[in-house]
Amino acid sequence: MIGWCNEMTSMSKDATVAEVEANASAPAGVSSSRKGAKGGKRNKHDASEVSKDRKIASNGSLAPWLFLLPAMVVVIVFFIIPFFNTLRLSFTNATLLNPGHFIGLDNFRKMFEDDHVKTALLNSSLYVVCIVPCMVFFPLILAALVSGKGKIMGFFRTSFYMPVVVSTVIVGLIWTNLLDDRGLINSIFKSFHWITKSIPFLTDRWLLLFSAMIVTIWTGLGYYMVIYLSALANVDPSLYEAAELDGCGPISRFFHVTMPGVRSTMVLIMLLSSIAAFRVFNEVYVLTGGTAGVGGQDMTMSILIKREGTGLQARTGYTGAISMLMFVILGTLIAIEYIIQRKADKDA
Amino acid sequence: MHKSSITAGKVVQYIFLVLFFIVLVGPIVWQIALAFKGPNDNIYAVPPYFLPKDFTWGNFTKALATIPVLRYVLNSAIVALISVCGNVIGASFAGYALARLKFKGKGLATMVVFAAMMIPVETVIISQFLIIRDMDLQNTLLAAALPGLIQPINIMLMMNAFRGIPDEMEEAAKVDGANVWQRFFNICVPQVKGTTTVVAIFSFVGAWNDFLWPLIVLGDDSQYTLTVGLNKLRGTFYSDPRLIAAGTVLALIPIVIFFLIFQRYFFRGVEAGGIKG
């Protein structure tokens, strides 16, 4: 313990004399550490010295910064610097091999005329619009179904969460098999004579996007179900009893007690699922075998960034502009999400 | 009258439970069955059948022989392990400092972490790659782990957990002469075991399932993680779904076992870290 304090105080002394002087207790701390440095003083460490050490530890020393150092390095090197670098790149014509030079807003102008960007924006937005209602309602139904006690309900909860833990790449491969022209889904439809020709789930421009959405919903249901379960646990059980006494059936209880009780959670999930949906990459990438559909018609924003920003021909400057566009859209959603979550936490 | 309406409700409830079960677990089970179907099974039969008639382990041996699945599993395990260590250690240290120590610049440090949490990784992923390239680390497993080594969301989770410890505990230790490091390791860390476990598990699963970043940063077959390697299954075995099924089943097993062991922490983690969608 004393060893650490010694190091701390001597480091702060070396580092910034001003800081030590500014701190009234620091000189005393230094002297106590010098005593310690002469060795063998540990046992004589009396109460007054302890209180000095305490002040050092909580005010003047470098200890807090040592605690923070690894995290700060990683966060700054891999999030903060890349963010400002992306911003900088977006105003240049840099490529992977060439640092490029400042070109003003050209990238942004070009971006809004680029058909790939338009397609990606359309697909990612469509993804949000189609997926969010499903993510808000189906998991709530699931949560209401499995919210009871007992082993059977526990079994169903675990089962329903299973798709969440499996990598979306694996999930994508499973569904590639299922949705294939001769896959299980088409076979089932054929055996009921609903169709005679296979539905081209994996080749048609719109069906492909729709199939990817099905996969996303399939993997997300369990996740949002768990969020709803914790919200349902906070709904006053006496409300259900009262509703039952008033003659409400299970379905009307769902609409009149469950749904109002989790309203703030529904808003939260609406935002969480919009953010996740707009970022979609894995499902579309795997289902299209990395091609984003014929001629890139099923491109999403994340796939576009990956495609434009990697490889030897990567246009990092242009990709920076696309990244900033995505950041503005997502950043807005994330900021709203955070404000709402903060408010919900305060209310709770 | 009253009692019978309850049982009717229960029947409807269980019908829906079973339907959802078929929809959510069925595809996985179907894939497992497919992995055991031999060459004499008609996997395109109309109507389809579930149990293999020509049962075989051959698909697994063939998948293993064509694609080094075990190598990928090992690579993924290494990346996940680095990520777990980095997040548990780095986020605990930083979370403790931000939650319980007073120092100049704390507000700024908290803001930096918070700002980083708001940055969607896709929007900085190209710049992250440029930094890895400047470090000359591309194509290494370390590079696959680095950007997620200490995630801002985990720092926030640990910070909240440390905040929940009553001040009296640390005060008492201070009076007994414990310095900040002793208080951290002996008093505070044992109090936040639950959150630490959540951070560890989510770091593991996050790294294990990550796809976009390793796809960008790993170009060399021998360094592929499981997700990147499996993605190749589609190209390689496109003609034979049995082999794709075998590959995916092999990849499924570790993570499903992991989940079954730690499932209650999974649920706690989802409740604690809503933002990490």
Coordinates of C-alpha atoms in Angstrom, one line a residue, chain A residues 1-2 4-5 8 19 22 42 45 50 54 57-59 61 63-68 70-72 74-83 85-87 89 95-97 138 141-142 144-148 152-170 173-178 180 182-184 186-188 190-191 202 217-219 221-227 229-230 244 250 268 272 276 279-282 285-290 302 305-306 308-310 316 319-320 323-324 326-327 330-331 334-335 337-338 341-342, chain B residues 2 5-6 9-10 12-14 16-18 20-21 23-28 30-31 34 43-48 90-98 101-106 108-110 112-133 135 146-152 155 171 174-184 202 205 208-213 215-216 226-228 230-231 233-234 238-239 241-242 244-245 248-249 251-252 255-256 259-260 263 266-268 270-277:
Chain A
M1 CA 0.0 0.0 0.0
I2 CA 2.7 2.5 1.0
W4 CA 1.8 2.5 -4.3
C5 CA 1.4 5.8 -2.5
M8 CA 1.8 8.0 -6.9
E19 CA -0.7 20.6 -9.3
A22 CA -2.2 23.8 -5.7
R42 CA 4.8 0.6 7.6
H45 CA 1.9 4.5 9.9
V50 CA -3.5 7.7 6.9
R54 CA -6.4 9.4 1.8
A57 CA -5.5 9.3 -3.2
S58 CA -8.7 11.2 -3.8
N59 CA -7.4 14.6 -4.8
S61 CA -2.5 11.8 -7.3
A63 CA -4.3 7.1 -9.4
P64 CA -7.6 8.0 -11.1
W65 CA -5.9 8.6 -14.4
L66 CA -4.0 5.3 -14.1
F67 CA -7.4 3.6 -13.6
L68 CA -8.7 5.4 -16.7
P70 CA -6.3 1.8 -20.7
A71 CA -10.0 2.7 -21.4
M72 CA -9.2 6.2 -22.5
V74 CA -8.8 2.5 -26.6
V75 CA -11.8 4.8 -26.6
I76 CA -9.8 7.7 -28.0
V77 CA -7.8 5.7 -30.6
F78 CA -10.7 3.6 -31.8
F79 CA -13.7 5.9 -31.5
I80 CA -12.9 9.5 -31.1
I81 CA -10.0 9.8 -33.5
P82 CA -11.7 7.7 -36.2
F83 CA -14.7 9.9 -35.9
N85 CA -10.7 11.4 -39.2
T86 CA -13.9 10.2 -41.0
L87 CA -15.2 13.8 -40.8
L89 CA -11.9 12.4 -45.0
T95 CA -8.3 6.9 -51.6
L96 CA -6.8 4.0 -49.7
L97 CA -3.4 4.5 -51.4
F138 CA -44.6 -9.5 -31.5
I141 CA -47.1 -10.9 -27.3
L142 CA -44.3 -13.3 -26.6
A144 CA -47.1 -11.8 -22.2
L145 CA -47.3 -15.5 -23.2
V146 CA -44.1 -16.5 -21.3
S147 CA -44.3 -14.2 -18.3
G148 CA -45.6 -16.8 -15.9
I152 CA -42.4 -24.8 -18.6
M153 CA -42.4 -21.0 -19.0
G154 CA -38.6 -20.9 -18.3
F155 CA -38.2 -23.5 -21.0
F156 CA -40.1 -21.4 -23.5
R157 CA -38.2 -18.2 -22.5
T158 CA -34.9 -20.0 -23.1
S159 CA -36.0 -21.4 -26.4
F160 CA -37.4 -18.1 -27.7
Y161 CA -34.1 -16.4 -26.9
M162 CA -32.0 -19.1 -28.7
P163 CA -32.0 -17.3 -32.1
V164 CA -30.5 -14.2 -30.4
V165 CA -27.3 -15.8 -29.3
V166 CA -26.6 -17.5 -32.6
S167 CA -24.5 -15.4 -34.9
T168 CA -26.5 -13.7 -37.7
V169 CA -24.1 -15.3 -40.2
I170 CA -25.2 -18.7 -39.1
L173 CA -27.0 -19.6 -43.7
I174 CA -29.8 -21.5 -42.1
W175 CA -32.4 -19.3 -43.7
T176 CA -30.5 -19.4 -47.0
N177 CA -31.3 -23.2 -47.0
L178 CA -34.9 -22.7 -45.9
D180 CA -33.9 -21.6 -51.4
R182 CA -36.1 -25.9 -53.5
G183 CA -35.8 -25.2 -49.7
L184 CA -38.2 -26.1 -46.9
N186 CA -41.1 -23.6 -50.9
S187 CA -41.6 -27.3 -50.3
I188 CA -44.2 -26.7 -47.7
K190 CA -46.0 -26.7 -52.7
S191 CA -47.2 -29.6 -50.7
L202 CA -33.3 -15.2 -52.7
I217 CA -37.2 -10.3 -37.0
W218 CA -36.6 -13.9 -36.3
T219 CA -33.3 -13.2 -34.5
L221 CA -37.9 -11.3 -31.2
G222 CA -36.3 -13.0 -28.2
Y223 CA -34.1 -10.0 -27.4
Y224 CA -37.0 -7.5 -27.2
M225 CA -39.1 -10.1 -25.4
V226 CA -36.6 -10.0 -22.5
I227 CA -36.8 -6.2 -22.4
L229 CA -40.4 -9.2 -19.6
S230 CA -38.5 -6.8 -17.2
E244 CA -60.5 -9.8 -14.3
P250 CA -57.2 -12.3 -21.5
L268 CA -37.8 2.5 -26.2
L272 CA -33.7 0.5 -30.4
A276 CA -30.6 -1.7 -35.3
R279 CA -27.6 -0.5 -39.4
V280 CA -28.4 -3.9 -41.0
F281 CA -25.5 -5.6 -42.6
N282 CA -25.1 -9.3 -41.8
Y285 CA -24.8 -9.7 -46.8
V286 CA -25.2 -13.4 -46.2
L287 CA -28.5 -13.9 -47.9
T288 CA -27.1 -12.2 -51.1
G289 CA -23.8 -14.0 -50.8
G290 CA -22.0 -10.7 -50.4
S302 CA -23.6 -0.6 -44.0
I305 CA -19.7 1.7 -46.6
K306 CA -18.0 -1.7 -46.6
E308 CA -16.8 1.7 -51.0
G309 CA -14.3 1.8 -48.2
T310 CA -12.4 -1.4 -48.5
T316 CA -12.0 6.5 -48.4
T319 CA -16.9 6.7 -48.0
G320 CA -16.3 9.2 -45.2
S323 CA -20.4 7.5 -43.2
M324 CA -21.2 11.0 -42.0
M326 CA -25.3 7.6 -41.8
F327 CA -23.9 9.1 -38.6
L330 CA -28.3 7.3 -36.5
G331 CA -27.0 9.9 -34.2
I334 CA -29.6 7.4 -30.7
A335 CA -29.9 10.9 -29.1
E337 CA -33.4 7.1 -27.6
Y338 CA -31.0 8.2 -24.8
Q341 CA -34.3 6.2 -21.6
R342 CA -33.0 8.8 -19.2
Chain B
H2 CA -65.1 -18.7 -14.2
S5 CA -62.7 -19.5 -19.0
I6 CA -59.3 -19.8 -17.4
G9 CA -57.3 -19.1 -22.0
K10 CA -54.6 -21.5 -21.0
V12 CA -55.0 -20.7 -26.3
Q13 CA -51.9 -19.6 -24.6
Y14 CA -50.2 -23.0 -25.1
F16 CA -49.5 -19.9 -29.3
L17 CA -46.5 -20.9 -27.3
V18 CA -46.1 -24.0 -29.4
F20 CA -43.9 -19.6 -31.7
F21 CA -41.7 -22.5 -30.6
V23 CA -41.2 -20.8 -35.7
L24 CA -38.3 -19.8 -33.5
V25 CA -36.6 -23.2 -32.8
G26 CA -37.9 -25.2 -35.8
P27 CA -35.4 -23.8 -38.3
I28 CA -32.5 -24.7 -36.0
W30 CA -34.5 -28.6 -39.2
Q31 CA -30.9 -27.6 -39.9
L34 CA -30.5 -31.8 -42.5
I43 CA -33.7 -33.1 -49.2
Y44 CA -35.9 -31.4 -51.7
A45 CA -38.9 -33.8 -51.2
V46 CA -42.4 -32.4 -51.6
P47 CA -43.9 -32.8 -49.1
P48 CA -40.7 -32.4 -47.0
G90 CA -10.5 -2.0 -18.7
A91 CA -14.1 -1.3 -18.1
S92 CA -13.9 -2.1 -14.3
F93 CA -10.9 0.1 -13.8
A94 CA -12.4 3.0 -15.8
G95 CA -15.8 2.5 -14.3
Y96 CA -14.5 2.6 -10.8
A97 CA -12.5 5.8 -11.4
L98 CA -15.5 7.6 -13.0
L101 CA -12.9 8.9 -7.4
K102 CA -12.8 12.6 -7.3
F103 CA -10.3 14.2 -9.7
K104 CA -9.8 17.0 -12.1
G105 CA -11.0 16.2 -15.6
K106 CA -13.5 13.6 -14.5
L108 CA -14.3 15.5 -19.5
A109 CA -13.4 11.9 -19.2
T110 CA -17.0 10.9 -18.7
V112 CA -15.5 11.3 -23.9
V113 CA -16.8 7.8 -22.9
F114 CA -20.3 9.0 -23.4
A115 CA -19.6 10.5 -26.8
A116 CA -17.9 7.3 -27.9
M117 CA -20.9 5.3 -26.9
M118 CA -23.1 7.4 -29.2
I119 CA -20.9 6.7 -32.3
P120 CA -22.3 3.8 -34.3
V121 CA -19.4 1.6 -35.2
E122 CA -20.3 1.4 -38.9
T123 CA -19.8 5.1 -39.3
V124 CA -16.1 4.9 -38.2
I125 CA -15.2 1.5 -39.3
I126 CA -13.2 2.6 -42.3
S127 CA -11.1 5.0 -40.2
Q128 CA -10.7 2.2 -37.6
F129 CA -9.3 0.1 -40.5
L130 CA -6.9 2.9 -41.5
I131 CA -5.6 3.0 -38.0
I132 CA -5.1 -0.7 -37.8
R133 CA -3.3 -0.5 -41.2
M135 CA -0.2 0.0 -36.9
L146 CA -8.8 -4.2 -30.8
P147 CA -11.6 -1.8 -31.6
G148 CA -13.9 -3.6 -29.2
L149 CA -11.3 -4.2 -26.6
I150 CA -12.9 -1.8 -24.1
Q151 CA -16.4 -0.8 -25.2
P152 CA -17.8 2.5 -24.0
I155 CA -17.5 1.3 -19.1
E171 CA -15.2 4.9 4.1
K174 CA -10.3 4.2 4.2
V175 CA -10.4 4.6 8.0
D176 CA -8.6 1.2 8.3
G177 CA -5.9 2.6 6.0
A178 CA -6.7 0.9 2.7
N179 CA -5.5 2.9 -0.3
V180 CA -7.4 3.3 -3.5
W181 CA -6.0 0.2 -5.1
Q182 CA -6.8 -2.0 -2.1
R183 CA -10.3 -0.5 -1.9
F184 CA -10.8 -1.2 -5.5
F202 CA -21.7 -9.9 -23.7
V205 CA -20.8 -13.2 -27.5
W208 CA -17.8 -14.4 -31.2
N209 CA -20.6 -13.2 -33.4
D210 CA -19.0 -10.1 -34.9
F211 CA -18.9 -10.2 -38.6
L212 CA -18.4 -6.8 -40.4
W213 CA -15.2 -5.9 -38.6
L215 CA -14.6 -9.3 -42.6
I216 CA -12.8 -6.0 -43.2
L226 CA -15.8 -18.5 -37.4
T227 CA -18.3 -16.0 -38.8
V228 CA -16.0 -14.9 -41.7
L230 CA -18.6 -19.8 -42.4
N231 CA -19.7 -17.1 -44.7
L233 CA -19.6 -22.0 -46.8
R234 CA -22.2 -20.4 -48.9
Y238 CA -23.7 -23.8 -52.6
S239 CA -24.7 -27.0 -54.4
P241 CA -27.1 -27.7 -48.3
R242 CA -26.3 -30.8 -46.2
I244 CA -23.7 -26.0 -45.1
A245 CA -26.0 -27.5 -42.5
T248 CA -23.5 -24.3 -39.2
V249 CA -24.4 -27.1 -36.7
A251 CA -20.6 -23.6 -35.3
L252 CA -23.8 -23.6 -33.3
I255 CA -22.4 -20.8 -28.4
V256 CA -25.6 -22.7 -27.5
F259 CA -25.9 -19.8 -23.5
L260 CA -27.5 -22.6 -21.7
Q263 CA -28.6 -17.9 -19.6
F266 CA -27.9 -13.1 -20.7
F267 CA -31.3 -11.9 -19.6
R268 CA -29.8 -9.6 -17.0
V270 CA -30.3 -7.3 -22.0
E271 CA -32.2 -5.6 -19.2
A272 CA -29.1 -3.6 -18.2
G273 CA -27.7 -2.5 -21.5
G274 CA -30.7 -1.7 -23.7
I275 CA -28.6 0.5 -26.0
K276 CA -26.5 -2.5 -27.2
G277 CA -29.1 -3.6 -29.8

